[in-house]
């Protein structure tokens, strides 16, 4: 896939407001993303580990939430499966058979709490253009079609009642419902097959303004760029949108996927980083190979609870947050296999969270197989995070510290344990 994490436009004639990353975000460390939409109904994508050529990879896309694009590629496995299951019913018309449980949103937020997440980021509109809130811009929404429910209002209320921060995912430049392009079949078309005209830029900006005005999100997580027609000094342009957002939410934060120089948190999707990053960043991925629910994924492709803990520790010690994603079933039920890994991480955090929440990397972050963090960036309290059977050799600077193991009496066999080093 094309690396669009660092793709930045070169507009020099536009002034953007500062986009600092607030302390609440840097202290939070763990967020839960939710991909839930029409794609949750067919719940399918290729799971093969086969390496496909660039000409084939979009027809064999592994992201289930891309079903609305893959189904339009003639001869793709998705197109063949869709015809066998649904006949002549289009992907968009599946929304009319979408039914959700009354307690679905509350259960997802409760799972976020049990997982130890400090913020929740539901999808408000994915690339298929379906809006999950009561927008005034289109009838293609979960309020006026299918479920008949304002999912984002439910989510915002539940998240705030749980004492968590609310983030909102928004697909800025890709909207297949409002576009007439053919299916995306290459990395080049990923950015070429999107509307950049001023009319669509205003459409996207109006939707984002609605989300800001209604929900006051603590975090705006944009995906795959922004219409070029809205990157200038226009009243509906990104500069004006950012100004409004930070006036409305002074401690708000944005990510880096806007295609303009204004960037907040750096995003790394299904990617590892080698060492401590100078800027705050966020690792974002699903528990399996997909963000949307794929009914064909099993334990063999899922992060287990111990694997998820190891991944979290690696991310945090390198100056990152982990935004881990769940893909609920169409009715809003979160599959047991996903719940188990998240609840395991939450159990681990209840024992060792002192070495995670509110910390910053210490020194190189990773040294001789051990991870190091420190409290709010100070050296008075340093944490060493390590595999329990590993012999720990502390850096010379820390060898005179008192070692206080955390959770030493809980009797559990954890993949990573934590000790506090104090003067």
PDB file of N, CA and C in Angstrom, residues 7 170 208 220-222 224-226 231 238 241-242 254-260 262-264:
ATOM      1  N   UNK A   7       2.410  12.153   3.563  1.00  0.00           N
ATOM      2  CA  UNK A   7       2.073  12.936   2.375  1.00  0.00           C
ATOM      3  C   UNK A   7       1.570  14.312   2.785  1.00  0.00           C
ATOM      4  N   UNK A 170     -12.960  10.618  10.376  1.00  0.00           N
ATOM      5  CA  UNK A 170     -13.690  11.183   9.246  1.00  0.00           C
ATOM      6  C   UNK A 170     -12.892  10.938   7.972  1.00  0.00           C
ATOM      7  N   UNK A 208     -17.766  18.216   8.491  1.00  0.00           N
ATOM      8  CA  UNK A 208     -16.834  18.292   9.612  1.00  0.00           C
ATOM      9  C   UNK A 208     -17.247  19.387  10.596  1.00  0.00           C
ATOM     10  N   UNK A 220      -9.709  14.889  16.280  1.00  0.00           N
ATOM     11  CA  UNK A 220     -10.242  14.673  14.935  1.00  0.00           C
ATOM     12  C   UNK A 220      -9.216  13.852  14.155  1.00  0.00           C
ATOM     13  N   UNK A 221      -9.659  12.674  13.747  1.00  0.00           N
ATOM     14  CA  UNK A 221      -8.784  11.711  13.066  1.00  0.00           C
ATOM     15  C   UNK A 221      -9.214  11.642  11.604  1.00  0.00           C
ATOM     16  N   UNK A 222      -8.555  12.421  10.751  1.00  0.00           N
ATOM     17  CA  UNK A 222      -8.908  12.426   9.333  1.00  0.00           C
ATOM     18  C   UNK A 222      -8.151  11.331   8.593  1.00  0.00           C
ATOM     19  N   UNK A 224      -6.860   9.793   4.734  1.00  0.00           N
ATOM     20  CA  UNK A 224      -6.558   9.890   3.304  1.00  0.00           C
ATOM     21  C   UNK A 224      -6.834  11.276   2.737  1.00  0.00           C
ATOM     22  N   UNK A 225      -6.144  12.256   3.297  1.00  0.00           N
ATOM     23  CA  UNK A 225      -6.052  13.580   2.671  1.00  0.00           C
ATOM     24  C   UNK A 225      -7.356  14.370   2.782  1.00  0.00           C
ATOM     25  N   UNK A 226      -7.420  15.460   2.011  1.00  0.00           N
ATOM     26  CA  UNK A 226      -8.549  16.384   2.014  1.00  0.00           C
ATOM     27  C   UNK A 226      -8.725  16.908   0.592  1.00  0.00           C
ATOM     28  N   UNK A 231      -8.132  23.502   0.405  1.00  0.00           N
ATOM     29  CA  UNK A 231      -6.845  23.669   1.081  1.00  0.00           C
ATOM     30  C   UNK A 231      -6.319  25.103   1.000  1.00  0.00           C
ATOM     31  N   UNK A 238      -9.386  24.332   5.043  1.00  0.00           N
ATOM     32  CA  UNK A 238      -8.871  23.689   6.251  1.00  0.00           C
ATOM     33  C   UNK A 238      -8.349  24.688   7.274  1.00  0.00           C
ATOM     34  N   UNK A 241     -11.255  25.834   9.098  1.00  0.00           N
ATOM     35  CA  UNK A 241     -11.790  24.723   9.891  1.00  0.00           C
ATOM     36  C   UNK A 241     -10.954  24.473  11.139  1.00  0.00           C
ATOM     37  N   UNK A 242      -9.635  24.458  10.960  1.00  0.00           N
ATOM     38  CA  UNK A 242      -8.763  24.246  12.114  1.00  0.00           C
ATOM     39  C   UNK A 242      -8.918  25.374  13.130  1.00  0.00           C
ATOM     40  N   UNK A 254      -5.380  17.009  16.368  1.00  0.00           N
ATOM     41  CA  UNK A 254      -5.633  16.435  15.053  1.00  0.00           C
ATOM     42  C   UNK A 254      -4.506  15.473  14.714  1.00  0.00           C
ATOM     43  N   UNK A 255      -4.734  14.660  13.680  1.00  0.00           N
ATOM     44  CA  UNK A 255      -3.657  13.796  13.208  1.00  0.00           C
ATOM     45  C   UNK A 255      -2.999  14.438  11.983  1.00  0.00           C
ATOM     46  N   UNK A 256      -2.306  13.651  11.193  1.00  0.00           N
ATOM     47  CA  UNK A 256      -1.452  14.211  10.133  1.00  0.00           C
ATOM     48  C   UNK A 256      -1.922  13.871   8.722  1.00  0.00           C
ATOM     49  N   UNK A 257      -3.167  13.405   8.565  1.00  0.00           N
ATOM     50  CA  UNK A 257      -3.596  12.908   7.255  1.00  0.00           C
ATOM     51  C   UNK A 257      -4.481  13.905   6.517  1.00  0.00           C
ATOM     52  N   UNK A 258      -4.047  15.131   6.426  1.00  0.00           N
ATOM     53  CA  UNK A 258      -4.828  16.174   5.779  1.00  0.00           C
ATOM     54  C   UNK A 258      -4.224  16.610   4.458  1.00  0.00           C
ATOM     55  N   UNK A 259      -2.983  16.237   4.186  1.00  0.00           N
ATOM     56  CA  UNK A 259      -2.328  16.658   2.962  1.00  0.00           C
ATOM     57  C   UNK A 259      -1.909  18.110   2.968  1.00  0.00           C
ATOM     58  N   UNK A 260      -1.716  18.691   4.162  1.00  0.00           N
ATOM     59  CA  UNK A 260      -1.272  20.078   4.303  1.00  0.00           C
ATOM     60  C   UNK A 260      -0.181  20.121   5.367  1.00  0.00           C
ATOM     61  N   UNK A 262      -0.056  21.569   8.182  1.00  0.00           N
ATOM     62  CA  UNK A 262      -0.535  21.531   9.566  1.00  0.00           C
ATOM     63  C   UNK A 262      -0.726  20.088   9.993  1.00  0.00           C
ATOM     64  N   UNK A 263       0.042  19.674  10.990  1.00  0.00           N
ATOM     65  CA  UNK A 263      -0.002  18.293  11.450  1.00  0.00           C
ATOM     66  C   UNK A 263       0.056  18.253  12.967  1.00  0.00           C
ATOM     67  N   UNK A 264      -0.668  17.327  13.551  1.00  0.00           N
ATOM     68  CA  UNK A 264      -0.608  17.121  14.988  1.00  0.00           C
ATOM     69  C   UNK A 264       0.128  15.833  15.289  1.00  0.00           C
TER      70      UNK A 264
END
